[in-house]
PDB file of N, CA, C and O in Angstrom:
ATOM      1  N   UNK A   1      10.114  -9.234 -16.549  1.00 74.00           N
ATOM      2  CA  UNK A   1       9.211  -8.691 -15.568  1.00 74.00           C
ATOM      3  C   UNK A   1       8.798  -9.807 -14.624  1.00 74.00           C
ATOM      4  O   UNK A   1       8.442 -10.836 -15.198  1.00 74.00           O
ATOM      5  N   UNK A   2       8.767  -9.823 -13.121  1.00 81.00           N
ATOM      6  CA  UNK A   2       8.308 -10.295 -12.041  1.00 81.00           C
ATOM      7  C   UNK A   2       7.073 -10.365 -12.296  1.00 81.00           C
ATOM      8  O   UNK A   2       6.718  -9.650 -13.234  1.00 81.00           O
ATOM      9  N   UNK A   3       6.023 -11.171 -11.634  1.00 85.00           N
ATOM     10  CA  UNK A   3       4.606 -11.039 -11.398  1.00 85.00           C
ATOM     11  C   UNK A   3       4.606 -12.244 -10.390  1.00 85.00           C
ATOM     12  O   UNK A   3       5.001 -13.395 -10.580  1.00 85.00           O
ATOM     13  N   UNK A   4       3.961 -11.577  -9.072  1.00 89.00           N
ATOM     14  CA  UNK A   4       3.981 -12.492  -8.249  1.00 89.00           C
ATOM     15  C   UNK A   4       2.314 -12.457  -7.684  1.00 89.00           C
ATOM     16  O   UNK A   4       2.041 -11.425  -7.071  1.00 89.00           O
ATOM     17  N   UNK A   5       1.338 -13.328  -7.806  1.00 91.00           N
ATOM     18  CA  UNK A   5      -0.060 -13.619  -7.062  1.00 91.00           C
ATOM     19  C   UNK A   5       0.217 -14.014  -5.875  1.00 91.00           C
ATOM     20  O   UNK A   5       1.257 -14.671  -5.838  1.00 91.00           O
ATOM     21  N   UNK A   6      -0.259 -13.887  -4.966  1.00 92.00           N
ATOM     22  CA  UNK A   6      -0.260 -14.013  -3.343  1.00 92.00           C
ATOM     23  C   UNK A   6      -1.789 -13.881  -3.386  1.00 92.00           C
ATOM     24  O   UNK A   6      -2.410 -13.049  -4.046  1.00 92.00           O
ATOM     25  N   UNK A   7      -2.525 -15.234  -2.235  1.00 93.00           N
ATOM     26  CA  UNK A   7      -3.799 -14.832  -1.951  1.00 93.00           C
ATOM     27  C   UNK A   7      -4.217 -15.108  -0.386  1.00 93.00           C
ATOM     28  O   UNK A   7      -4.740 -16.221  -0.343  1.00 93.00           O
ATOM     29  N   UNK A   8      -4.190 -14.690   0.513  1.00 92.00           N
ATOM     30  CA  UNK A   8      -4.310 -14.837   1.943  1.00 92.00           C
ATOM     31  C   UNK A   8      -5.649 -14.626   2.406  1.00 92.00           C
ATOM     32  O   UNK A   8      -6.380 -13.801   1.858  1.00 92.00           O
ATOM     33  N   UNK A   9      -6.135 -15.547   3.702  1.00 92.00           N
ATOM     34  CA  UNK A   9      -7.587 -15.233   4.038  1.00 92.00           C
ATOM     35  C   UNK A   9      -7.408 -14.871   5.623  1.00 92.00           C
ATOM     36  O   UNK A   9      -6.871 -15.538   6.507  1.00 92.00           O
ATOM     37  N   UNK A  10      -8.071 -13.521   5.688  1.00 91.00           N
ATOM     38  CA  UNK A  10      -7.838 -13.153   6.886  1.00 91.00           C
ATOM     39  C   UNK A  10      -8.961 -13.109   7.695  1.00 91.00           C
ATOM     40  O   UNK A  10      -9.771 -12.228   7.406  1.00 91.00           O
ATOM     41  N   UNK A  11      -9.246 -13.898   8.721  1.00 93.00           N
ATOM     42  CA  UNK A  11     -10.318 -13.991   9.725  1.00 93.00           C
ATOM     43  C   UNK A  11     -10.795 -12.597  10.426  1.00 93.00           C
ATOM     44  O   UNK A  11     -10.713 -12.412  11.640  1.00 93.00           O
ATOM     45  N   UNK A  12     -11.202 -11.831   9.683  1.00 94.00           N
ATOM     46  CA  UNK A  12     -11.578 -10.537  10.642  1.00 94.00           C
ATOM     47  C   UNK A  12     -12.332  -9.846   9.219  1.00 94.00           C
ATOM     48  O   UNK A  12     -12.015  -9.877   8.030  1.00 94.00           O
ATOM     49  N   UNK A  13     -13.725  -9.081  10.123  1.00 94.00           N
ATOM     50  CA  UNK A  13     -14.436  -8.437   8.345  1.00 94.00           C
ATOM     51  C   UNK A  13     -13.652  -7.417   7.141  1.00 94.00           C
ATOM     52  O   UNK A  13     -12.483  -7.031   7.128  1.00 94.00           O
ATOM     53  N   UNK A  14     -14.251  -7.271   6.611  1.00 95.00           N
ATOM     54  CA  UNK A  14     -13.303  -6.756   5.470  1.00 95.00           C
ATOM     55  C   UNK A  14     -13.542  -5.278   5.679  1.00 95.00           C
ATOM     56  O   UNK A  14     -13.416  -4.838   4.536  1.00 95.00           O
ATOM     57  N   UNK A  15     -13.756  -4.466   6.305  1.00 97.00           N
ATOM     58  CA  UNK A  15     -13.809  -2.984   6.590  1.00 97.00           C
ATOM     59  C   UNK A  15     -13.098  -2.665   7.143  1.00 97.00           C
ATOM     60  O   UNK A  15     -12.522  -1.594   6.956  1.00 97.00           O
ATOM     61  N   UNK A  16     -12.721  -3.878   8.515  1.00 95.00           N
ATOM     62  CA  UNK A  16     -11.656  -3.443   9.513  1.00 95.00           C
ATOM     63  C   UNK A  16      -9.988  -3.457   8.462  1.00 95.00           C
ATOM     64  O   UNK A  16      -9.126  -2.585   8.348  1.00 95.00           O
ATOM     65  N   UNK A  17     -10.084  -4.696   7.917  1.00 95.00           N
ATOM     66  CA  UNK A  17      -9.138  -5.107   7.045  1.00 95.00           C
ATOM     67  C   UNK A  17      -8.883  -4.107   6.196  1.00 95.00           C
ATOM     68  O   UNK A  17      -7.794  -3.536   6.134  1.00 95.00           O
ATOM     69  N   UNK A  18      -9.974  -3.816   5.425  1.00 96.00           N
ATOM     70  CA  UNK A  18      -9.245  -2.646   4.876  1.00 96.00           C
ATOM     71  C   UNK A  18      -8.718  -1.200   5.095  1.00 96.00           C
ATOM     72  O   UNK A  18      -7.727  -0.608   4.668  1.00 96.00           O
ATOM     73  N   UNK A  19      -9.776  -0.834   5.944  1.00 96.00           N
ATOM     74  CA  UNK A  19      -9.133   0.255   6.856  1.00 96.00           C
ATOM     75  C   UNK A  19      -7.463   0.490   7.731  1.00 96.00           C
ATOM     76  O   UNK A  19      -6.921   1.570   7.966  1.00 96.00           O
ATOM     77  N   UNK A  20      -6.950  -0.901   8.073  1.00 95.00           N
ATOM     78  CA  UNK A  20      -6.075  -0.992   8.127  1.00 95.00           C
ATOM     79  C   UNK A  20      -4.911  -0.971   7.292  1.00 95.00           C
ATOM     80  O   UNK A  20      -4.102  -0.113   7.644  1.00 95.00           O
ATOM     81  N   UNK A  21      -4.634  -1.534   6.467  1.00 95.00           N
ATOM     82  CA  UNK A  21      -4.079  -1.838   5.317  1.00 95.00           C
ATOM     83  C   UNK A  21      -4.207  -0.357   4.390  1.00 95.00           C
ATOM     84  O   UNK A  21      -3.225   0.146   3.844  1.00 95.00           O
ATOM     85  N   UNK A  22      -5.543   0.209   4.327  1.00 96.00           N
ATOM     86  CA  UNK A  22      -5.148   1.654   2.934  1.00 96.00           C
ATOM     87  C   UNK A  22      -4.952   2.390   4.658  1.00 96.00           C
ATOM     88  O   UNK A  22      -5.963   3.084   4.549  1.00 96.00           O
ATOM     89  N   UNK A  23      -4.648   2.595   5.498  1.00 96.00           N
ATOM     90  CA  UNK A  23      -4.246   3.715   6.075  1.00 96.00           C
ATOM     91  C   UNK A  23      -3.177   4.363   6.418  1.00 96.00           C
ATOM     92  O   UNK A  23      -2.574   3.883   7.378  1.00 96.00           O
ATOM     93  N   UNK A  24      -2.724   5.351   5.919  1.00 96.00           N
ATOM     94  CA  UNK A  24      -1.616   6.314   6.119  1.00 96.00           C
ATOM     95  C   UNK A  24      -1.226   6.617   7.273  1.00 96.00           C
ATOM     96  O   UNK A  24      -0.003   6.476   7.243  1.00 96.00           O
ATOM     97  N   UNK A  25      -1.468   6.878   8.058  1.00 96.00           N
ATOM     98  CA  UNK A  25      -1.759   7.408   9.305  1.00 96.00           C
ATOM     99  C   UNK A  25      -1.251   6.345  10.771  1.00 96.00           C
ATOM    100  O   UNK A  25      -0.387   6.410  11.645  1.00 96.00           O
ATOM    101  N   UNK A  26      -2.387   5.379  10.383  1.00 95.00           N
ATOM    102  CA  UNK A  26      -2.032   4.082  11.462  1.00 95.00           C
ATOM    103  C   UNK A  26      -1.418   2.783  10.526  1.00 95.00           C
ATOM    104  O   UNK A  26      -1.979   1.789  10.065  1.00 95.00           O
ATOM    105  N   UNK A  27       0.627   3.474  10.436  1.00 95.00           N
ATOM    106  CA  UNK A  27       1.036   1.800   9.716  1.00 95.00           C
ATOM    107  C   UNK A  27       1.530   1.350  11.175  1.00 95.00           C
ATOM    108  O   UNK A  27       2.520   2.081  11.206  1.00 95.00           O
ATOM    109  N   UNK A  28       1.551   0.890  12.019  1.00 94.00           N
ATOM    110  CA  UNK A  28       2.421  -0.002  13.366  1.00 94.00           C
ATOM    111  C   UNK A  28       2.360  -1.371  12.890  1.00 94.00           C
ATOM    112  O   UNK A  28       3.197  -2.230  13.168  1.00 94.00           O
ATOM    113  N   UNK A  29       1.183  -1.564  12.054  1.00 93.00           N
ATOM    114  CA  UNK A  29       1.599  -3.122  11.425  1.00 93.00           C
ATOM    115  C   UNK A  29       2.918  -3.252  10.779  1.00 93.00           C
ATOM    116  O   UNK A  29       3.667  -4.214  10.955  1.00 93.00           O
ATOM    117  N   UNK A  30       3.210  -2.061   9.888  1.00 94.00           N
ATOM    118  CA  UNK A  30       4.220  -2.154   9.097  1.00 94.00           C
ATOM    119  C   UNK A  30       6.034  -2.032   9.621  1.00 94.00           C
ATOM    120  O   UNK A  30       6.898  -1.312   9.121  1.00 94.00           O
ATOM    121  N   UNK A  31       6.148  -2.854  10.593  1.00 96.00           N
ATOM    122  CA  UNK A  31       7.457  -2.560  11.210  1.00 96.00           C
ATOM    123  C   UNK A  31       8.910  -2.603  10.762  1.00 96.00           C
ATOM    124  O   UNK A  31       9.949  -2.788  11.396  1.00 96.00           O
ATOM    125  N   UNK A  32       8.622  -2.339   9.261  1.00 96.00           N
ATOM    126  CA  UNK A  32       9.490  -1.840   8.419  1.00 96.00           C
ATOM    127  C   UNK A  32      10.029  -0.404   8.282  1.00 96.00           C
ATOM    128  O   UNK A  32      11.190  -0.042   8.091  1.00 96.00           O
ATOM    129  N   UNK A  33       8.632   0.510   8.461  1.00 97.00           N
ATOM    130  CA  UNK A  33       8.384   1.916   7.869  1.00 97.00           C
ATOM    131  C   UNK A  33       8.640   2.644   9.178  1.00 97.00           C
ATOM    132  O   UNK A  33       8.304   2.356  10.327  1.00 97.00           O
ATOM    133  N   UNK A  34       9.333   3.678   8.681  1.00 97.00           N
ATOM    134  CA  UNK A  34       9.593   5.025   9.947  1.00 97.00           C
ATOM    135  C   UNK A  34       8.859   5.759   9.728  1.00 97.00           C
ATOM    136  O   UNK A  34       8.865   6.396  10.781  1.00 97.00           O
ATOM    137  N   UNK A  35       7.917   6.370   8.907  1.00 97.00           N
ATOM    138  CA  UNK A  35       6.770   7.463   8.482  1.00 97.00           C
ATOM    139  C   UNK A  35       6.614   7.112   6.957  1.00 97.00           C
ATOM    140  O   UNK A  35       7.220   6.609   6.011  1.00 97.00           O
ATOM    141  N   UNK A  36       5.210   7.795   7.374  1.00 98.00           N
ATOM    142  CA  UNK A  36       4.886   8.168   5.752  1.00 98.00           C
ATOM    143  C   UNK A  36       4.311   9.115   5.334  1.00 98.00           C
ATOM    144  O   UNK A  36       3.108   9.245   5.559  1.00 98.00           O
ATOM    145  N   UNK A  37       5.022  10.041   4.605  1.00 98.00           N
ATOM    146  CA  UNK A  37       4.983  11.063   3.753  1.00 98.00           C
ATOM    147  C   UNK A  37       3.649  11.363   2.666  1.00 98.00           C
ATOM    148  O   UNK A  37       3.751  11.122   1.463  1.00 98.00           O
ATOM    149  N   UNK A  38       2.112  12.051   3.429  1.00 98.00           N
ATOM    150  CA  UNK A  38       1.401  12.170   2.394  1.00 98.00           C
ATOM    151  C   UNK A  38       1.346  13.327   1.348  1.00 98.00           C
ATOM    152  O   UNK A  38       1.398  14.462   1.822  1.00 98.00           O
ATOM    153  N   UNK A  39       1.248  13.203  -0.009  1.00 98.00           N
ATOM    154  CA  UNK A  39       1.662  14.376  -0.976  1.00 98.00           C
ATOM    155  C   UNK A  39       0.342  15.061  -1.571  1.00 98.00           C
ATOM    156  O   UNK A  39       0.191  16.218  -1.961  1.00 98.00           O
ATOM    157  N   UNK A  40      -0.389  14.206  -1.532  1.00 97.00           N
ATOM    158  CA  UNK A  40      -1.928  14.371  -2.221  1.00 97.00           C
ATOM    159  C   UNK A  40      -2.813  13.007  -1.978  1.00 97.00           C
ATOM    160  O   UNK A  40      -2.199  11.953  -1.809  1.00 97.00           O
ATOM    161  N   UNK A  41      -4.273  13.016  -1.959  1.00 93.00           N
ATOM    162  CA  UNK A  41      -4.503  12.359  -2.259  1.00 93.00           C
ATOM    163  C   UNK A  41      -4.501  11.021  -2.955  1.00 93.00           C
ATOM    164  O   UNK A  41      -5.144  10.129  -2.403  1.00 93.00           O
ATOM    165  N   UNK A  42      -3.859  10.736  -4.118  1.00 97.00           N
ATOM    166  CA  UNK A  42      -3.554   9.709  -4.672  1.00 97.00           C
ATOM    167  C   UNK A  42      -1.402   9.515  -4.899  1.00 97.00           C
ATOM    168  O   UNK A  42      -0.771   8.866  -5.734  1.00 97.00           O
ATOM    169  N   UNK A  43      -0.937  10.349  -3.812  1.00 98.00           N
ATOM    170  CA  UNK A  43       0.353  10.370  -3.916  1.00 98.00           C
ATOM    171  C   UNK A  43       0.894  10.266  -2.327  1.00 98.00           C
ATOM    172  O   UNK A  43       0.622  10.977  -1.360  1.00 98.00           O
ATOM    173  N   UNK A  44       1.692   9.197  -2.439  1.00 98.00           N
ATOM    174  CA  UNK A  44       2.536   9.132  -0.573  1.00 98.00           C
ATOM    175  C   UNK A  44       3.534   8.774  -0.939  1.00 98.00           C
ATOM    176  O   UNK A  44       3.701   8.332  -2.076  1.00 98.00           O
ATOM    177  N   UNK A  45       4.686   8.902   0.164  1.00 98.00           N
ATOM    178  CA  UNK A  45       5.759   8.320  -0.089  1.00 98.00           C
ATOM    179  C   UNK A  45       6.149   7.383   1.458  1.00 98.00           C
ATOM    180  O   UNK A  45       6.079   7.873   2.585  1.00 98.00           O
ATOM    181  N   UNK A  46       6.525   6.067   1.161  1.00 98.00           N
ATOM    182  CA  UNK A  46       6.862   5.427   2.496  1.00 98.00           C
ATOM    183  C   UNK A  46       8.416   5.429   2.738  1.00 98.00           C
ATOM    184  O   UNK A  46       9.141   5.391   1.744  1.00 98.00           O
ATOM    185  N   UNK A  47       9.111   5.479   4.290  1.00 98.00           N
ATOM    186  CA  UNK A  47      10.474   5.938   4.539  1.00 98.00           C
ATOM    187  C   UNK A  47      10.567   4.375   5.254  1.00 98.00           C
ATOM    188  O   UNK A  47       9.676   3.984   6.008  1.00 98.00           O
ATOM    189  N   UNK A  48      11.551   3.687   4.976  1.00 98.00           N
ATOM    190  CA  UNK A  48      11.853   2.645   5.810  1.00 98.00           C
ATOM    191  C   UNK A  48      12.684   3.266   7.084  1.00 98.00           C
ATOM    192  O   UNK A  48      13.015   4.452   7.082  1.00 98.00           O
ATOM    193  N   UNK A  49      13.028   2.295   8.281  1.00 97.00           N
ATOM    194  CA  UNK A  49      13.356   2.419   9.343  1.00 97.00           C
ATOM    195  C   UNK A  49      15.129   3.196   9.038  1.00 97.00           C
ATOM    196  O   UNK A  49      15.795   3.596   9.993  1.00 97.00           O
ATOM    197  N   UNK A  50      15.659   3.285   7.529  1.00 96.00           N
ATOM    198  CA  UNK A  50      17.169   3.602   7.290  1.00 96.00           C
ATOM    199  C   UNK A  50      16.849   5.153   6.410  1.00 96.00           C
ATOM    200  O   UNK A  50      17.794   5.921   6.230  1.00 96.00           O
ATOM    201  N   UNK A  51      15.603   5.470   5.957  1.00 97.00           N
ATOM    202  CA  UNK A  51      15.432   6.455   5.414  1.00 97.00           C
ATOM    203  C   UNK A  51      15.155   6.126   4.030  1.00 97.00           C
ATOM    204  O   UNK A  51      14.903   6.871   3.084  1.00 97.00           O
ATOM    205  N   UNK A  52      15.251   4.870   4.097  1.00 98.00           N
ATOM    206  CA  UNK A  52      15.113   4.636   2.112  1.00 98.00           C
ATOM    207  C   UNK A  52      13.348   5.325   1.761  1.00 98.00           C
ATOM    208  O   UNK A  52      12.402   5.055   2.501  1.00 98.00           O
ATOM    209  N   UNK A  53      13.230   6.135   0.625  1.00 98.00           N
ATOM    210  CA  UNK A  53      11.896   6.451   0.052  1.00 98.00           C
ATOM    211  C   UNK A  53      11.601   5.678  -0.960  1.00 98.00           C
ATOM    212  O   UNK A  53      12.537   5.415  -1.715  1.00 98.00           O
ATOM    213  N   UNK A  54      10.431   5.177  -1.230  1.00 98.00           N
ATOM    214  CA  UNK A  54       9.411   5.113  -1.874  1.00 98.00           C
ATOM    215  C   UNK A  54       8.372   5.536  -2.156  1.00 98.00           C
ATOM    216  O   UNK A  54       7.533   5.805  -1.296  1.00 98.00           O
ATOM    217  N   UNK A  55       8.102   5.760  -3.917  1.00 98.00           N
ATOM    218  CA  UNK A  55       7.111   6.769  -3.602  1.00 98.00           C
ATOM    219  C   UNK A  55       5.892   6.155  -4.701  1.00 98.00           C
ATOM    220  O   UNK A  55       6.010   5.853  -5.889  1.00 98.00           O
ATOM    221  N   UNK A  56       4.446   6.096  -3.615  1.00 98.00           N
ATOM    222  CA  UNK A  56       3.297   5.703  -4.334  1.00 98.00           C
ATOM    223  C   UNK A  56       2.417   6.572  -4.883  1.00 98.00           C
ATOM    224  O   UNK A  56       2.301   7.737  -4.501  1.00 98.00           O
ATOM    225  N   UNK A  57       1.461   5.818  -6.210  1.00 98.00           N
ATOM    226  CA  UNK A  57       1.098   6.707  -6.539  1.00 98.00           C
ATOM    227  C   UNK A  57      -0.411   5.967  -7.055  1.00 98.00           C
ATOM    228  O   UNK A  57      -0.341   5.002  -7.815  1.00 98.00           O
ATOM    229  N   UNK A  58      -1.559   6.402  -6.664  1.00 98.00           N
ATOM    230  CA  UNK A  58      -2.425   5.538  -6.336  1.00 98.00           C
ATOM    231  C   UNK A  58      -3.062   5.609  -7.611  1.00 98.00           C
ATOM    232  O   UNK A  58      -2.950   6.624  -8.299  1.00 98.00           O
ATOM    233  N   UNK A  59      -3.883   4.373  -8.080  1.00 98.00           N
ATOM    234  CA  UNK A  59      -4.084   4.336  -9.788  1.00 98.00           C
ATOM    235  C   UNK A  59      -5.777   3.905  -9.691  1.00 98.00           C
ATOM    236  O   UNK A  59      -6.717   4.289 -10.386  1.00 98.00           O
ATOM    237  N   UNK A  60      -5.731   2.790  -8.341  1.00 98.00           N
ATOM    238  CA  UNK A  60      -7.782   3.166  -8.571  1.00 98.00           C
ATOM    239  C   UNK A  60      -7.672   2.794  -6.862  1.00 98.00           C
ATOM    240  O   UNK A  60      -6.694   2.371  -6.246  1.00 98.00           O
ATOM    241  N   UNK A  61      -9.087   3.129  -6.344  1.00 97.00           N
ATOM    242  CA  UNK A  61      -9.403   2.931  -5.099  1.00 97.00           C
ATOM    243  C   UNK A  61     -10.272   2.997  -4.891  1.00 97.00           C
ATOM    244  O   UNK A  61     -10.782   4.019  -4.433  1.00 97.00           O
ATOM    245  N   UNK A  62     -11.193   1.371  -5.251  1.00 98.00           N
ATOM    246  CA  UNK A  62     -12.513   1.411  -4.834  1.00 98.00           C
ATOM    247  C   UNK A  62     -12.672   0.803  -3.542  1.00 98.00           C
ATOM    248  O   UNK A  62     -12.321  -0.370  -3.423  1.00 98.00           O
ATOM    249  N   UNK A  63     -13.369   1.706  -2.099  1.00 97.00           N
ATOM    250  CA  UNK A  63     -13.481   1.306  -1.114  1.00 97.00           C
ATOM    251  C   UNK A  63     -13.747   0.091  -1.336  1.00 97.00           C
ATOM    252  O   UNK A  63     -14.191  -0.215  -2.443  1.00 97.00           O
ATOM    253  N   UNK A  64     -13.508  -1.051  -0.178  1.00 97.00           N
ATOM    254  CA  UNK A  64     -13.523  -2.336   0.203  1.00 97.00           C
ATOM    255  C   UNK A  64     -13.822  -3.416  -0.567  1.00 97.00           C
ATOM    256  O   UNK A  64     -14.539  -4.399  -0.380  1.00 97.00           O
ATOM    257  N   UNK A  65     -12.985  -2.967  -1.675  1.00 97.00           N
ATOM    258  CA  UNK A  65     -13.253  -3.978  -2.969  1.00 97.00           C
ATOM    259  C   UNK A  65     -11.681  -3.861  -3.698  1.00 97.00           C
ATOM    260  O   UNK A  65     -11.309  -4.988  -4.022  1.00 97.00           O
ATOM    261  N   UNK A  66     -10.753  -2.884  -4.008  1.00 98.00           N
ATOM    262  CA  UNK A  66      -9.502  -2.740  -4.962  1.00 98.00           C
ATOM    263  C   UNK A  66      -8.726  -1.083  -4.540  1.00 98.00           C
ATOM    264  O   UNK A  66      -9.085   0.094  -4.499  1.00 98.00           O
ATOM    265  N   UNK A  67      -7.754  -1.711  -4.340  1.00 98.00           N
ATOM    266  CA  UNK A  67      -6.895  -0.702  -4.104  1.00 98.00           C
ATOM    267  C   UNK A  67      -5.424  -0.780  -4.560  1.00 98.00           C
ATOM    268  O   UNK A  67      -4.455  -1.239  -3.954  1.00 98.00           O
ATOM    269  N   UNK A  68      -5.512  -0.141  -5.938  1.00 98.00           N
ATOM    270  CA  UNK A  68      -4.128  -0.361  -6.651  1.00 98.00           C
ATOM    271  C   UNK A  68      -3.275   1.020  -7.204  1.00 98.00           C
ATOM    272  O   UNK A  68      -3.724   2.095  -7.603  1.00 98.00           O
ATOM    273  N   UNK A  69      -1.954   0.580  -7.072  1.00 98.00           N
ATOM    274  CA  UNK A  69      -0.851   1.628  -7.329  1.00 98.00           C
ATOM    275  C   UNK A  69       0.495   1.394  -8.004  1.00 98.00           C
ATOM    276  O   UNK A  69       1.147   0.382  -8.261  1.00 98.00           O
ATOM    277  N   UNK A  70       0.635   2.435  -8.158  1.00 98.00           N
ATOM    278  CA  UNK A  70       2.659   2.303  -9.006  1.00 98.00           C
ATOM    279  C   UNK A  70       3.398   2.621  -7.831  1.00 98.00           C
ATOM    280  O   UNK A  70       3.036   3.402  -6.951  1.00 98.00           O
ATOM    281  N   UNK A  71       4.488   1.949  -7.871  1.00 98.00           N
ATOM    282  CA  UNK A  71       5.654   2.330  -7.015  1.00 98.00           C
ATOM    283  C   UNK A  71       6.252   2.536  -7.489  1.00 98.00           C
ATOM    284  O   UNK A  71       6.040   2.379  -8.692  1.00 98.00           O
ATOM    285  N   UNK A  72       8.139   3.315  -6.905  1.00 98.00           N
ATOM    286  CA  UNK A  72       9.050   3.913  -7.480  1.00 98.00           C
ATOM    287  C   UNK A  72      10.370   3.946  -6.530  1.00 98.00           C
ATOM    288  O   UNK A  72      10.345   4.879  -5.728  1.00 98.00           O
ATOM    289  N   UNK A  73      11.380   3.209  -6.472  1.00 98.00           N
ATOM    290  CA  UNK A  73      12.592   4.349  -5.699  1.00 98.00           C
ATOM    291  C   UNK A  73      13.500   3.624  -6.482  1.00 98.00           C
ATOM    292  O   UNK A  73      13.239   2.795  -7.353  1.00 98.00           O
ATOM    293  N   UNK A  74      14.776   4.083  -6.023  1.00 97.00           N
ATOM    294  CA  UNK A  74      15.711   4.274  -6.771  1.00 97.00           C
ATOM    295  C   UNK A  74      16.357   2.686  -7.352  1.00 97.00           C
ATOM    296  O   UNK A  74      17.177   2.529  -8.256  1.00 97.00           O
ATOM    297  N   UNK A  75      15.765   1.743  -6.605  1.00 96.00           N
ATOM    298  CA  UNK A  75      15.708   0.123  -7.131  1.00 96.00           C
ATOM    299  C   UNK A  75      14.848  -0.651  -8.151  1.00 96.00           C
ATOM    300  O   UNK A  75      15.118  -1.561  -8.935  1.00 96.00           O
ATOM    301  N   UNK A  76      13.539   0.135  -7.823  1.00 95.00           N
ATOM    302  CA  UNK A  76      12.960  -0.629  -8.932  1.00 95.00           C
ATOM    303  C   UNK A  76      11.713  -0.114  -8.858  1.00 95.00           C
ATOM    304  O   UNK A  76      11.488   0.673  -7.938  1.00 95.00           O
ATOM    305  N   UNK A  77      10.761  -0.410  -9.703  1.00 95.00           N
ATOM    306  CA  UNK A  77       9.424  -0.028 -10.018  1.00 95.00           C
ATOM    307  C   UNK A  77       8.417  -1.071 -10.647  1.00 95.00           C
ATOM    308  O   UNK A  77       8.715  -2.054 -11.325  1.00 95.00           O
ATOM    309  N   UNK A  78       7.220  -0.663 -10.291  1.00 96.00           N
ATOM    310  CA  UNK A  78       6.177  -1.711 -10.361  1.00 96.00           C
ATOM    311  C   UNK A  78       4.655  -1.120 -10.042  1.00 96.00           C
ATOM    312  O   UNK A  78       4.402   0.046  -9.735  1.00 96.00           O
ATOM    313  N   UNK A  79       3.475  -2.474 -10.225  1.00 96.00           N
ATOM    314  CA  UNK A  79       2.550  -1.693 -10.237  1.00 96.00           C
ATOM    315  C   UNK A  79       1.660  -2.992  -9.003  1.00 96.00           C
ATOM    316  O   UNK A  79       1.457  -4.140  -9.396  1.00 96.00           O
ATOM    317  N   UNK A  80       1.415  -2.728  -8.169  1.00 96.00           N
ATOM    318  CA  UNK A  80       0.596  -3.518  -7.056  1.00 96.00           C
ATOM    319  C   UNK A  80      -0.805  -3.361  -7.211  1.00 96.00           C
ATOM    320  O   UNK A  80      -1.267  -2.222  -7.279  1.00 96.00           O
ATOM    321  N   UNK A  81      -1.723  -4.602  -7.291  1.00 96.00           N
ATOM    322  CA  UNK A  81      -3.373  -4.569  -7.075  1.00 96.00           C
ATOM    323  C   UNK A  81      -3.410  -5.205  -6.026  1.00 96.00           C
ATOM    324  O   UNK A  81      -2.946  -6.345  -6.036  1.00 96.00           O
ATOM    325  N   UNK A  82      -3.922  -4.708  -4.918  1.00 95.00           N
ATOM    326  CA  UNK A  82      -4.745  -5.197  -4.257  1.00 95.00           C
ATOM    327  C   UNK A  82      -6.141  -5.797  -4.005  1.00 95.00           C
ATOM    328  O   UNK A  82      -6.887  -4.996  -3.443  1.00 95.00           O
ATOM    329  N   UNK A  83      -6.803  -7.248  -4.327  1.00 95.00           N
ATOM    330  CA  UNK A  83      -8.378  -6.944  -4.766  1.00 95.00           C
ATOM    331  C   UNK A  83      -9.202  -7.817  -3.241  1.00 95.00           C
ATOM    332  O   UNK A  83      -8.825  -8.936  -2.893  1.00 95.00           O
ATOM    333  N   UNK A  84      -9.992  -7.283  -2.724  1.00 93.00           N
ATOM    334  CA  UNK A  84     -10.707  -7.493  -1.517  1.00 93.00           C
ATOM    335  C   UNK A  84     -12.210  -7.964  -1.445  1.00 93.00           C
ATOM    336  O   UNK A  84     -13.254  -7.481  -1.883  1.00 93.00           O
ATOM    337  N   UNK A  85     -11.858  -9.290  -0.598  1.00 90.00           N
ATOM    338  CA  UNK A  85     -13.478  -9.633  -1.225  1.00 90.00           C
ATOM    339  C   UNK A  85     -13.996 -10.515   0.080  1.00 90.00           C
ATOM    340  O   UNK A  85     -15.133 -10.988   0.094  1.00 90.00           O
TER     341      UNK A  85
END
């Protein structure tokens, strides 16, 4: 099993930050992704720019503090925390 920590500090408050980052709706940051597919509440799926799916599945989401999930496609699977502070 992989486990990779990454910790980055981003100069801008943490509402905007996060609002960006959990939003479905507005990814243009993400200039990977061609859409994203919402299923439910705690279920989306992201389409890269070739059609590849991935599909998330959200495991906790405490506003502007943790936002973590499982992923899934046909390569590999895993579980991402995000923690915001």
């Amino acid at each position: 099993m992989t486990i990779s920590k990454v910790q980055i500090i981003l100069f801008n408050d943490i509402k905007t930050v996060w609002d960006l980052i959990t939003s479905l709706e507005n990814f243009s940051w993400r200039s990977d992704l061609s859409k994203i597919e919402i299923i439910s509440q705690s279920q989306f799926i992201e389409y890269t720019k070739n059609g590849f799916p991935t599909t998330f599945s959200v495991t906790n989401n405490i506003p502007l503090e943790r936002w973590e999930f499982d992923m899934e496609n046909q390569n590999m699977y895993g579980h991402w925390t995000g923690v915001f502070s």
